[in-house]
Tab-separated table of C-alpha atoms in Angstrom:
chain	number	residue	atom	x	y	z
A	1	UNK	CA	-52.309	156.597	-1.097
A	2	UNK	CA	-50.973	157.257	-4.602
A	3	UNK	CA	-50.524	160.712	-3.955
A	4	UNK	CA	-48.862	159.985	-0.570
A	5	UNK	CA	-46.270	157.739	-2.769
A	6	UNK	CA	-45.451	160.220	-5.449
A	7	UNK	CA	-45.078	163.205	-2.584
A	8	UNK	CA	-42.864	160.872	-0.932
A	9	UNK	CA	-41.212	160.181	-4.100
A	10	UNK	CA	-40.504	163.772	-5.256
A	11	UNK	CA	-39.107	164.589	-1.556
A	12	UNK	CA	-36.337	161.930	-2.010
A	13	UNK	CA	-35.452	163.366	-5.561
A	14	UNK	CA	-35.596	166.472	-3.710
A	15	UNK	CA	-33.033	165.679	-1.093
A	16	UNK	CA	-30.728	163.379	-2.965
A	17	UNK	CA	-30.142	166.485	-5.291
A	18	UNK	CA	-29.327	168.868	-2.372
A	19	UNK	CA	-26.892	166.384	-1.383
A	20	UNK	CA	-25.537	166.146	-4.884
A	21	UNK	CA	-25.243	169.724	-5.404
A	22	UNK	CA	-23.735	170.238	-1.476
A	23	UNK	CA	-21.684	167.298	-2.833
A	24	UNK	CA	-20.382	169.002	-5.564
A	25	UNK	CA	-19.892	172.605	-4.209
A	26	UNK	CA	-17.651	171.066	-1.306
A	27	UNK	CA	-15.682	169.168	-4.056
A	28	UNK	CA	-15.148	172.547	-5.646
A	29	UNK	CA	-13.138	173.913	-2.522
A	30	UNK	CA	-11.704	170.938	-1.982
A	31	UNK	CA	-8.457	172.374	-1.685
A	32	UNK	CA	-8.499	175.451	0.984
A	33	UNK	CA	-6.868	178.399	-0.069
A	34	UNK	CA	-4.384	177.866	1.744
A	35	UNK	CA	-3.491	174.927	0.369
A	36	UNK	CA	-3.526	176.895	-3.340
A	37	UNK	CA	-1.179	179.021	-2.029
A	38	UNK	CA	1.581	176.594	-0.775
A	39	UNK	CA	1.017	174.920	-4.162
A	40	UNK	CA	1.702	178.219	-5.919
A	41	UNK	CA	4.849	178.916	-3.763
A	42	UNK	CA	6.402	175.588	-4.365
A	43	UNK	CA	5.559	175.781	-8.190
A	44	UNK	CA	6.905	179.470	-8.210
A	45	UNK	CA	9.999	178.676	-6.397
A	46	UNK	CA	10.801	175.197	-8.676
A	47	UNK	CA	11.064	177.790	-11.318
A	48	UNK	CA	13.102	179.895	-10.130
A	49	UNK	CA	15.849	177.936	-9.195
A	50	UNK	CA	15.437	175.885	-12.456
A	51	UNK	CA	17.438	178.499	-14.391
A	52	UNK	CA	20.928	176.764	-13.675
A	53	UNK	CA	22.692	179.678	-14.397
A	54	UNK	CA	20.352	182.540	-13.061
A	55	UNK	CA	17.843	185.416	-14.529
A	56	UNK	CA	18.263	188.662	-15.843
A	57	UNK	CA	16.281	191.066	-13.939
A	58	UNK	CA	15.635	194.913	-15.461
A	59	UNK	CA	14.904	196.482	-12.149
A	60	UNK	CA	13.305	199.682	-12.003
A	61	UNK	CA	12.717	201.605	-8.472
A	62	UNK	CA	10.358	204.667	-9.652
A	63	UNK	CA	9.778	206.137	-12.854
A	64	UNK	CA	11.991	209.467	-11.082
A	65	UNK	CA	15.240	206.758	-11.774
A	66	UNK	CA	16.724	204.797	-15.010
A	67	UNK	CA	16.669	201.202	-14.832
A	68	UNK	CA	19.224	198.889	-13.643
A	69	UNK	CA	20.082	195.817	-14.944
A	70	UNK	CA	21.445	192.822	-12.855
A	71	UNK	CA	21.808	189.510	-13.070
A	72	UNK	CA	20.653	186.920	-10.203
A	73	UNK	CA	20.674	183.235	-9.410
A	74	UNK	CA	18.239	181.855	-7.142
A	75	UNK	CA	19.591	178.637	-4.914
A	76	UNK	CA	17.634	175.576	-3.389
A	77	UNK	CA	18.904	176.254	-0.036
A	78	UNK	CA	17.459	179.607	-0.180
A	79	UNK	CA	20.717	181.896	-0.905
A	80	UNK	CA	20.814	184.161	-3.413
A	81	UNK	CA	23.532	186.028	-5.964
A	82	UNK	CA	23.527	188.931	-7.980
A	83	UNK	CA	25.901	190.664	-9.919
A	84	UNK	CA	25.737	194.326	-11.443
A	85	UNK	CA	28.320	196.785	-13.720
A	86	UNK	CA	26.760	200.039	-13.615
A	87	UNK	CA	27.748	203.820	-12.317
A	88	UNK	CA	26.591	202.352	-8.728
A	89	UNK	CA	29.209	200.338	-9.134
A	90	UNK	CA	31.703	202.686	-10.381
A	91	UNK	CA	31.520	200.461	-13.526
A	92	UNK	CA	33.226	197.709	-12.089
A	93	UNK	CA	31.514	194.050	-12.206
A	94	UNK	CA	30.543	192.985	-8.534
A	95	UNK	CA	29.127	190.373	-7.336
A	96	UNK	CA	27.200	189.288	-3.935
A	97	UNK	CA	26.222	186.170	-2.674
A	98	UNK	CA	25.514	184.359	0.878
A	99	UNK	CA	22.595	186.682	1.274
A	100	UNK	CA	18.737	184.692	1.346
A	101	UNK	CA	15.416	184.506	-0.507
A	102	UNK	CA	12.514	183.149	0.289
A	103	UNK	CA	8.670	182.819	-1.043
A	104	UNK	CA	5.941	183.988	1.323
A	105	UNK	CA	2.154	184.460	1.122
A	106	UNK	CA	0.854	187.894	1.363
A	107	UNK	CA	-2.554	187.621	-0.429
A	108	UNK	CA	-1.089	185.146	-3.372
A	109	UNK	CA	2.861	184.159	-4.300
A	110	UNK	CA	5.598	187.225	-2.980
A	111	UNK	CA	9.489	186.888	-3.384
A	112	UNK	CA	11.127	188.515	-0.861
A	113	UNK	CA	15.452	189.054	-0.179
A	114	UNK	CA	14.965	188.948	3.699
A	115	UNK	CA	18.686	189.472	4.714
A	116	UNK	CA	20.827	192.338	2.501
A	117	UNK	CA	22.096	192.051	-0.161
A	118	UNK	CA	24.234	195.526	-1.308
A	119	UNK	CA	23.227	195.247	-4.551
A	120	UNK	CA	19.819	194.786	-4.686
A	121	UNK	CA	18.952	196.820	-0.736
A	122	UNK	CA	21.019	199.723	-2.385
A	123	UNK	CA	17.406	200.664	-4.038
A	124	UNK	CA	15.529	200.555	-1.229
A	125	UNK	CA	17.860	202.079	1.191
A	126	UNK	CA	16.810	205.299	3.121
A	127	UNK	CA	20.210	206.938	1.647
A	128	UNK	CA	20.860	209.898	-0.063
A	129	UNK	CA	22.013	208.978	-3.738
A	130	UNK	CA	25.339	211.344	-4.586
A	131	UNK	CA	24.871	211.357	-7.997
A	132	UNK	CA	21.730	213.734	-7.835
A	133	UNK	CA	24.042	216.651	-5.833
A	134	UNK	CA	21.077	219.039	-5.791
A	135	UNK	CA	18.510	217.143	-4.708
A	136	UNK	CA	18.046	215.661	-0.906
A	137	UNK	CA	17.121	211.874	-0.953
A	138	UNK	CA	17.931	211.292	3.051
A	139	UNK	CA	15.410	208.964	4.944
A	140	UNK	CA	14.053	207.755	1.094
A	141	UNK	CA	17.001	206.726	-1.813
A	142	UNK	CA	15.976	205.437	-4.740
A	143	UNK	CA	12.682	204.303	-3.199
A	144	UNK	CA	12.441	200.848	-4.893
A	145	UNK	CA	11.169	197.335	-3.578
A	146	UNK	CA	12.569	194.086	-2.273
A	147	UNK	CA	9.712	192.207	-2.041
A	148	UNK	CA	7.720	190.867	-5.065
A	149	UNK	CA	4.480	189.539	-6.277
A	150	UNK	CA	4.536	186.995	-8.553
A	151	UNK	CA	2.560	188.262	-11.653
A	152	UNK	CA	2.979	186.090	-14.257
A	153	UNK	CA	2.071	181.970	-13.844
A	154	UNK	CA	4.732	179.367	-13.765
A	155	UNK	CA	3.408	178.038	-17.505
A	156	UNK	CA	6.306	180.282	-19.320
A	157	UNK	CA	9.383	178.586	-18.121
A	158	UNK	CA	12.179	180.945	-19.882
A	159	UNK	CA	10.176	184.630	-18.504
A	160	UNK	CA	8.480	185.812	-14.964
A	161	UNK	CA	7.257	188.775	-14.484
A	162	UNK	CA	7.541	190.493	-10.649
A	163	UNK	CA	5.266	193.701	-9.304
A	164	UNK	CA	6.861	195.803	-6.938
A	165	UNK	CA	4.838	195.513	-3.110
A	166	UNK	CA	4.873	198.477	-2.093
A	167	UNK	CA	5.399	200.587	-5.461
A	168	UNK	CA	4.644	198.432	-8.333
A	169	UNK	CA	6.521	198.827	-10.898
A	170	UNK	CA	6.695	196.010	-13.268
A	171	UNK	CA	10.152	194.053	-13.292
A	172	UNK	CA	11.374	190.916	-15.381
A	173	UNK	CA	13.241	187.748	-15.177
A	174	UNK	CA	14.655	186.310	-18.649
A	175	UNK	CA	16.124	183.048	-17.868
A	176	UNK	CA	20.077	183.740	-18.776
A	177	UNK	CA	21.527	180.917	-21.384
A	178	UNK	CA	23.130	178.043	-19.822
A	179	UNK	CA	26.633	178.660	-21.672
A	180	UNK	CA	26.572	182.205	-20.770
A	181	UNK	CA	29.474	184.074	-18.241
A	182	UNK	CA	27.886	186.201	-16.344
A	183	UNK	CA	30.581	188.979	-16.405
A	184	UNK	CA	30.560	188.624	-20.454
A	185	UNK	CA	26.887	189.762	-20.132
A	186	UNK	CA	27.794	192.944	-18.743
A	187	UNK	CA	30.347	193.179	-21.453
A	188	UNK	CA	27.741	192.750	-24.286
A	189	UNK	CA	25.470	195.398	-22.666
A	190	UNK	CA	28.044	197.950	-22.281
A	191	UNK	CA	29.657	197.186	-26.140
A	192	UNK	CA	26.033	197.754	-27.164
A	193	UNK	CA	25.153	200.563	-25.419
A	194	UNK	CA	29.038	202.464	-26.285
A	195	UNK	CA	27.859	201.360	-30.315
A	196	UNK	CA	24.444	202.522	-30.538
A	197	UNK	CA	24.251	205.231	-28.701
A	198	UNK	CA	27.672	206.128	-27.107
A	199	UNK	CA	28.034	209.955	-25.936
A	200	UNK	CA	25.919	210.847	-28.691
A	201	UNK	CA	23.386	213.693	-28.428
A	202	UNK	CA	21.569	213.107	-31.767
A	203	UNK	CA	17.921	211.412	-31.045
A	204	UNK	CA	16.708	208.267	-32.676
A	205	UNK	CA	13.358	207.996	-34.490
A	206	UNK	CA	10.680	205.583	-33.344
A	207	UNK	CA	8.336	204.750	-35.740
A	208	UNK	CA	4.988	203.679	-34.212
A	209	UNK	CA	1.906	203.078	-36.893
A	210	UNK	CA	1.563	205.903	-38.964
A	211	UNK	CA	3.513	208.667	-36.559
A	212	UNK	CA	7.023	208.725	-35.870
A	213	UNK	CA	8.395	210.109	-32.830
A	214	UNK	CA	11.823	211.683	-31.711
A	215	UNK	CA	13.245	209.722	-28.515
A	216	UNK	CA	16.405	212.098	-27.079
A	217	UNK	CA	18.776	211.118	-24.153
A	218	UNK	CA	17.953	207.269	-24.436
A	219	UNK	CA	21.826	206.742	-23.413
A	220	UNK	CA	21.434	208.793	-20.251
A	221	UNK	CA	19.057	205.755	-19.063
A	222	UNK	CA	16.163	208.630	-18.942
A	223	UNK	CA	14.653	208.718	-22.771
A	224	UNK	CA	12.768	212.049	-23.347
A	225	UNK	CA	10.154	211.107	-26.760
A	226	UNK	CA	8.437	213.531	-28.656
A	227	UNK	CA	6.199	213.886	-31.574
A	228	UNK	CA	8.128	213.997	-34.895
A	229	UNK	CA	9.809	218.161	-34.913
A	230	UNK	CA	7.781	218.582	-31.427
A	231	UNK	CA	9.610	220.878	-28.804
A	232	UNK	CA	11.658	218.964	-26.475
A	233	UNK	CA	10.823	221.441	-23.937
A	234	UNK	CA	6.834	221.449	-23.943
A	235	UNK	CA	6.269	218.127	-25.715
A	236	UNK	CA	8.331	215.480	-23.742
A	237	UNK	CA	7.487	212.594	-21.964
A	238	UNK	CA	9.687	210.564	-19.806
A	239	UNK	CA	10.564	206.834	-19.745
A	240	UNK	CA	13.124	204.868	-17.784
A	241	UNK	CA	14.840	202.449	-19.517
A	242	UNK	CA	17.077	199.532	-18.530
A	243	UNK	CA	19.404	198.120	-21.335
A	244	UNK	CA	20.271	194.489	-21.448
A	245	UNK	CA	22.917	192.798	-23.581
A	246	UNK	CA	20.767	192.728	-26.813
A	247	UNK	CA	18.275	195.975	-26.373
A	248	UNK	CA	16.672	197.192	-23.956
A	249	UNK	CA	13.053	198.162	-21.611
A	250	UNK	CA	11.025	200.798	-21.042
A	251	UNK	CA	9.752	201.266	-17.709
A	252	UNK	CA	6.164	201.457	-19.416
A	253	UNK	CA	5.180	201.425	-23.011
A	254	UNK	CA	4.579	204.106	-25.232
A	255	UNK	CA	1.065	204.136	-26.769
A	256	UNK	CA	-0.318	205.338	-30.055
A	257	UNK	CA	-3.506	204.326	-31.259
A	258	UNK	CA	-3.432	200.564	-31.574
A	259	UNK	CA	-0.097	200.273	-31.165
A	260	UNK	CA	1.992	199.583	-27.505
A	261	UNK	CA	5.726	199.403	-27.735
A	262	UNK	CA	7.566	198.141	-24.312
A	263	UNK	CA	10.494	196.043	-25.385
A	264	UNK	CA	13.074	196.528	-28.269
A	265	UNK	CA	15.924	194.194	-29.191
A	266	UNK	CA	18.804	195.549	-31.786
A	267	UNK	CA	18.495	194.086	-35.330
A	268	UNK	CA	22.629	194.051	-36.201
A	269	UNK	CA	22.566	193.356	-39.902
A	270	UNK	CA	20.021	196.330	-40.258
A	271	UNK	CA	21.119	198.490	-37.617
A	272	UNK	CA	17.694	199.093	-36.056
A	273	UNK	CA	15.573	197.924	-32.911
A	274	UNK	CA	12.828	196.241	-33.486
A	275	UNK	CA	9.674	195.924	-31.143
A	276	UNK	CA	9.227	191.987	-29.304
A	277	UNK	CA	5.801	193.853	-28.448
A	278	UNK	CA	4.583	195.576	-32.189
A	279	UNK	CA	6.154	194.131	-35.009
A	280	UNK	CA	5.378	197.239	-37.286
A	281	UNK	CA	6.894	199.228	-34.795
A	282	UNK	CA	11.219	200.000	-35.217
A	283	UNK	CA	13.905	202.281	-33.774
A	284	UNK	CA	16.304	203.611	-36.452
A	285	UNK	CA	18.537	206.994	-36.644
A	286	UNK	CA	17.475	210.242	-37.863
A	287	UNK	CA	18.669	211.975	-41.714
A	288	UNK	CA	22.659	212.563	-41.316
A	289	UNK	CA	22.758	215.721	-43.214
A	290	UNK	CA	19.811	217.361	-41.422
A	291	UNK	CA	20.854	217.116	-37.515
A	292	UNK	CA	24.606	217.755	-38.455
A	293	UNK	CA	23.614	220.968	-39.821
A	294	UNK	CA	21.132	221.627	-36.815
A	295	UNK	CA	24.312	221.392	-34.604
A	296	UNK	CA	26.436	223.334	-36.915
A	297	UNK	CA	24.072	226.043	-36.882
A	298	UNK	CA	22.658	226.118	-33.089
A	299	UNK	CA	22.380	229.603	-31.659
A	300	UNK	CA	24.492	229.241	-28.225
A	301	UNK	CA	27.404	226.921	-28.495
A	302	UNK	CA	27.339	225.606	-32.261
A	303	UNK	CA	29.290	222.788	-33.158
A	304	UNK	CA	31.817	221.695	-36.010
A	305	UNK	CA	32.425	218.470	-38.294
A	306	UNK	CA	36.019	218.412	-37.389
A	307	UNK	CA	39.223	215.716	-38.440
A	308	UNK	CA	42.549	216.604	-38.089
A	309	UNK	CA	45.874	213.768	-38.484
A	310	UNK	CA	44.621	211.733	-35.679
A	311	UNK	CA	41.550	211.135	-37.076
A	312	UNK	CA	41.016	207.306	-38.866
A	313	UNK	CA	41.260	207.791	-42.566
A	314	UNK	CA	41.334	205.612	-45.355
A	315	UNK	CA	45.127	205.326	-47.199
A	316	UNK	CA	44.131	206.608	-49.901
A	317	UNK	CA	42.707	210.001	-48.062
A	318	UNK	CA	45.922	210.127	-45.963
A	319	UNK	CA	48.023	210.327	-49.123
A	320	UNK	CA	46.680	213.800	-49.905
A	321	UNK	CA	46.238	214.279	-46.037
A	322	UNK	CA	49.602	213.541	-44.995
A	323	UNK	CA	51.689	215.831	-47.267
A	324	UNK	CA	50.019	219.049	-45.810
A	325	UNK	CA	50.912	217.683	-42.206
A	326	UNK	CA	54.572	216.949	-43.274
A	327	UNK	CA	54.891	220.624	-44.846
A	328	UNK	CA	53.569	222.447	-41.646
A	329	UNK	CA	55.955	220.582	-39.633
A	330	UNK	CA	59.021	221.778	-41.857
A	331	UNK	CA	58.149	225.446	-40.762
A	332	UNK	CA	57.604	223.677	-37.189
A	333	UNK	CA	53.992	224.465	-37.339
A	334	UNK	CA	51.482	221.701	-36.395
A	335	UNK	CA	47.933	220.892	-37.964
A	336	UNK	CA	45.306	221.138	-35.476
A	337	UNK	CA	42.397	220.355	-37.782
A	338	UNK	CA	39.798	220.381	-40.170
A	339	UNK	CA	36.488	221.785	-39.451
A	340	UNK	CA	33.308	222.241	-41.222
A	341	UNK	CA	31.354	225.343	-40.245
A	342	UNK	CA	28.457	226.933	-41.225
A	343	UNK	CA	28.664	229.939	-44.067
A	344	UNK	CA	25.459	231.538	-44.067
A	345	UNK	CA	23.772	228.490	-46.319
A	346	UNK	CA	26.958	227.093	-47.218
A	347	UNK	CA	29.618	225.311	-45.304
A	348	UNK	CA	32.987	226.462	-45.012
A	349	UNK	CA	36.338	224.644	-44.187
A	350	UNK	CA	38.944	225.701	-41.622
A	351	UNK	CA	41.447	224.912	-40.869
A	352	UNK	CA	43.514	225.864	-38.042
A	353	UNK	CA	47.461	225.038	-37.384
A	354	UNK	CA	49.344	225.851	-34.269
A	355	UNK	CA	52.433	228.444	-34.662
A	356	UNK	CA	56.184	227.919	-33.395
A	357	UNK	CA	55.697	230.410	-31.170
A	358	UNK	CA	52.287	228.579	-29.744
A	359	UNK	CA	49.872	230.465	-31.268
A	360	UNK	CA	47.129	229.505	-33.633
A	361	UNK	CA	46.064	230.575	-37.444
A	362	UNK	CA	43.194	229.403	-38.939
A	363	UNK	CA	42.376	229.684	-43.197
A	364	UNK	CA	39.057	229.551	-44.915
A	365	UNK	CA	38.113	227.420	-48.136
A	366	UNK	CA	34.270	227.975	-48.967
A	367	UNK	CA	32.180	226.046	-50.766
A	368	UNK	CA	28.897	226.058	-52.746
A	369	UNK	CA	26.753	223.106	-50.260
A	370	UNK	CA	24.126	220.667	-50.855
A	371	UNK	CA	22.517	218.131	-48.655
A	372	UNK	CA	19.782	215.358	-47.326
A	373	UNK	CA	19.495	212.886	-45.188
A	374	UNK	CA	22.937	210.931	-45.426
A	375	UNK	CA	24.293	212.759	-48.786
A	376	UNK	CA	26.692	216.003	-48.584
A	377	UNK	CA	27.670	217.517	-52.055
A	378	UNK	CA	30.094	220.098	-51.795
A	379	UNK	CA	32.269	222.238	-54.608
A	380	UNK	CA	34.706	224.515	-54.114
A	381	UNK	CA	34.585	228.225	-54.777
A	382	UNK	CA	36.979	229.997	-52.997
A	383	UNK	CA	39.412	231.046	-49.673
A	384	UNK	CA	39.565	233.781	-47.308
A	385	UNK	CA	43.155	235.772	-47.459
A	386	UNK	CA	45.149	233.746	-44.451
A	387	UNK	CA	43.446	230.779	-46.485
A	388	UNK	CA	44.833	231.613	-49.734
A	389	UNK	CA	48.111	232.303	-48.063
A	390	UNK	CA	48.071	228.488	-47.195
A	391	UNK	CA	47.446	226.836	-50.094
A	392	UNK	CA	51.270	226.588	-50.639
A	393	UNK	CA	51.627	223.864	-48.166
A	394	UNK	CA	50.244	221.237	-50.079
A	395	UNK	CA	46.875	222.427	-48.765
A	396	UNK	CA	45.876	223.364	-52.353
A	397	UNK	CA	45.128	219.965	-53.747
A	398	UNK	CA	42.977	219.114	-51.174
A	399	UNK	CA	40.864	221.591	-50.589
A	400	UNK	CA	40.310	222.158	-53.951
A	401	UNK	CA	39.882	218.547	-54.769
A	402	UNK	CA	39.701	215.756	-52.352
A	403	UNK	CA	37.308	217.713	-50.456
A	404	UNK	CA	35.247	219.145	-53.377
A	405	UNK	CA	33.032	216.293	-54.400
A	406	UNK	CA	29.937	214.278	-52.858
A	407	UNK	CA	30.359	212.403	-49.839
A	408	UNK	CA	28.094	209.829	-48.791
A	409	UNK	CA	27.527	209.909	-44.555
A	410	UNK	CA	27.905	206.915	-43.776
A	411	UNK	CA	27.896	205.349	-40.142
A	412	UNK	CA	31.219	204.829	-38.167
A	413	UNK	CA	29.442	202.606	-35.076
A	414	UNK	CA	25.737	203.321	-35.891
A	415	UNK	CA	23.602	205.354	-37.905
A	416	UNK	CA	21.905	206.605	-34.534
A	417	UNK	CA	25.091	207.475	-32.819
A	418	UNK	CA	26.190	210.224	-34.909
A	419	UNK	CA	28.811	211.324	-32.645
A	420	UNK	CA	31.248	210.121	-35.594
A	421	UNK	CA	30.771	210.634	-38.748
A	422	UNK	CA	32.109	208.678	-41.748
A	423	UNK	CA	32.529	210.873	-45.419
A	424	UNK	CA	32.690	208.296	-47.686
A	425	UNK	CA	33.404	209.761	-51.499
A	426	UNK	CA	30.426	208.152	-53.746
A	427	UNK	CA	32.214	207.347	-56.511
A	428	UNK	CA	35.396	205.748	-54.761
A	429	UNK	CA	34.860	204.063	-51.635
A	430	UNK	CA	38.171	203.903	-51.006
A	431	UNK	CA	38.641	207.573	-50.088
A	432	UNK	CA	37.144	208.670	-46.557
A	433	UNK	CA	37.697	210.030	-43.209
A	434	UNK	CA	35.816	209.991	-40.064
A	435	UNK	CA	35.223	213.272	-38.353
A	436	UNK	CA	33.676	213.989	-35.405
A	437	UNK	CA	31.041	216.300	-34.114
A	438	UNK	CA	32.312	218.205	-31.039
């Protein structure tokens, strides 16, 4: 009978723990996945249209296409508005609204713009894009997405990260500053970009750990990076980048070793970018003295360190400057410039003046050269005979001593836009000119 009692005894334990586990596994799905998912959409779309005055977006179609930047402002009742200034645009601010957005489920969270909007739909329109004349885009564009998955959870409130549907590329939202107009934004970006990097065609160095790499073209929106004196040709990589009013994205990060650098924001007072992703990790321009002479001394179309009397000088410069201008013009002959050029290892200066009868004669003053990085020392030794013919017209004094001394090169916007350079005597500050490499 005892036995009958404890067998009974064990079977209740038995069953009353089934229970308690079934118990317990239905309480762990007690929310259906469905349910999850309309939680998820509500949270995901409270964020959104918390950001009172909208979210930057770097928007990137394919890694085939630079990024575009644009600015958008998600509504309550489910409208939408963006604004852009790009070459889509013909650089002219535009803005869009009355269009709609709306969060759907597709397997988890998606944000999709399910009535057009021009500037968004103009990546994922079937057009051909005019800029690329040789190539046929008809019945594909840019490729890019409209709709979204939401990648990132709701916890950050000021960043979200979006995934492209169909071709997922990576996209983010930075919640834009209360105080902040939107067209301003643009502003910054472009005043940023026209600093830094302007028309320049000089490359900036990254450094990344212990190897430094070349990045060329970054202001075409299509960066080319190489290894440190690598071949641009046989070396490069590609990566898109989108620039926002402070720095700017790659479309994916360049890796080396332990380090992975995405995301770069421009350091003003040291005029560098620094890395929001590697902290060791900077952008900053390459040695003056070295890349002007590589451009000076390029095999097919070689360029010159020219100035000439419109160029911005310092008073003190255009003292000495100004005399040789106001002597040519007594003969009614005009200065057309200055120019450094290369003489075999040395540099030469020409300069060049415009006739009365239109045509052009151009003098040589050589001098003995040294240089690095952002240092030129120069001394003079000598002229060529049209040169020594012009020395007469106040030209003397200059050549043979304004310009014969060491010059620091210094930056005129940025040390990585050396498109203009500033010559900056080292031992009187006061006395400099800008010239420009063309």
């Amino acid at each position: 009978m005892k036995r009958f009692a404890l067998f009974f005894a064990l079977s209740a334990l038995f069953l009353t723990s089934f229970n308690s586990c079934k118990n317990e596994e239905e309480d762990l799905f007690d929310q259906t996945s469905a349910l999850r998912l309309e939680a998820a959409k509500k949270d995901y779309t409270a964020l959104l249209t918390s950001a009172s005055n909208g979210w930057v977006m770097e928007y990137f179609a394919t890694e085939k296409y630079k990024g575009y930047t644009m600015l958008v402002k998600f509504n309550s009742d489910g409208s939408v508005k963006f604004a852009a200034k790009d070459d889509l645009t013909s650089n002219k601010y535009t803005e869009e609204e009355g269009s709609l957005w709306e969060m759907i489920s597709d397997n988890g969270p998606v944000l999709t713009f399910n009535t057009s909007n021009s500037l968004l739909h103009r990546f994922s329109s079937p057009e051909d894009i005019p800029s690329t004349s040789k190539d046929d885009e008809q019945g594909l564009g840019y490729e890019g997405d409209y709709e979204f998955i939401m990648v990132s959870p709701t916890t950050n409130k000021d960043a979200v990260m979006l995934k492209g549907k169909k071709r997922g590329m990576y996209i983010p939202l930075t919640r834009l500053s209360e105080d902040q107009n939107w067209e301003d934004y643009f502003a910054k970006q472009e005043a940023l970009k026209e600093k830094v990097f302007g028309e320049s065609i000089n490359p900036v160095l990254l450094a990344l750990g212990d190897k430094n790499y070349e990045i060329h073209e970054i202001n075409s929106g299509m960066a080319k990076y190489i290894p440190e004196g690598g071949d641009i040709i046989t070396d490069a990589e590609e990566r898109s980048v989108a620039f926002t009013s402070n720095g700017f994205r790659l479309i994916k990060p360049i890796t080396e070793n332990d380090h992975s650098v995405q995301n770069f924001v421009y350091d003003e007072n040291n005029d560098i970018f620094t890395c929001t992703d590697d902290q060791e990790a900077s952008i900053r321009g390459v040695a003056k003295f070295q890349f002007i002479w590589q451009q000076l001394t390029l095999s097919e179309k070689p360029k010159s360190l020219t100035f000439n009397a419109s160029s911005e000088m310092s008073s003190k410069f255009s003292a000495v400057f100004q005399p040789i201008v106001e002597s040519f013009k007594e003969i009614k002959y005009s200065v057309t410039s200055f120019a450094f050029i290369p003489n075999g290892t040395d540099l030469s200066l020409k300069l060049t003046v415009r006739t009365n009868k239109g045509g052009a004669l151009s003098g040589n003053y050589y001098y003995t050269t040294k240089g690095n990085n952002d240092e030129l020392n120069i001394t003079y030794k000598d002229a060529d005979a049209t040169g020594n013919n012009l020395l007469k017209f106040n030209v003397e004094p200059f050549v043979k001593t304004t310009m014969s001394r060491e010059f620091e090169l210094a930056a005129d916007k940025s040390n990585m836009n050396l498109e203009t350079i500033k010559l900056v005597d080292k031992n009187d500050p006061e006395l400099w000119v800008i010239a420009t490499l063309k």
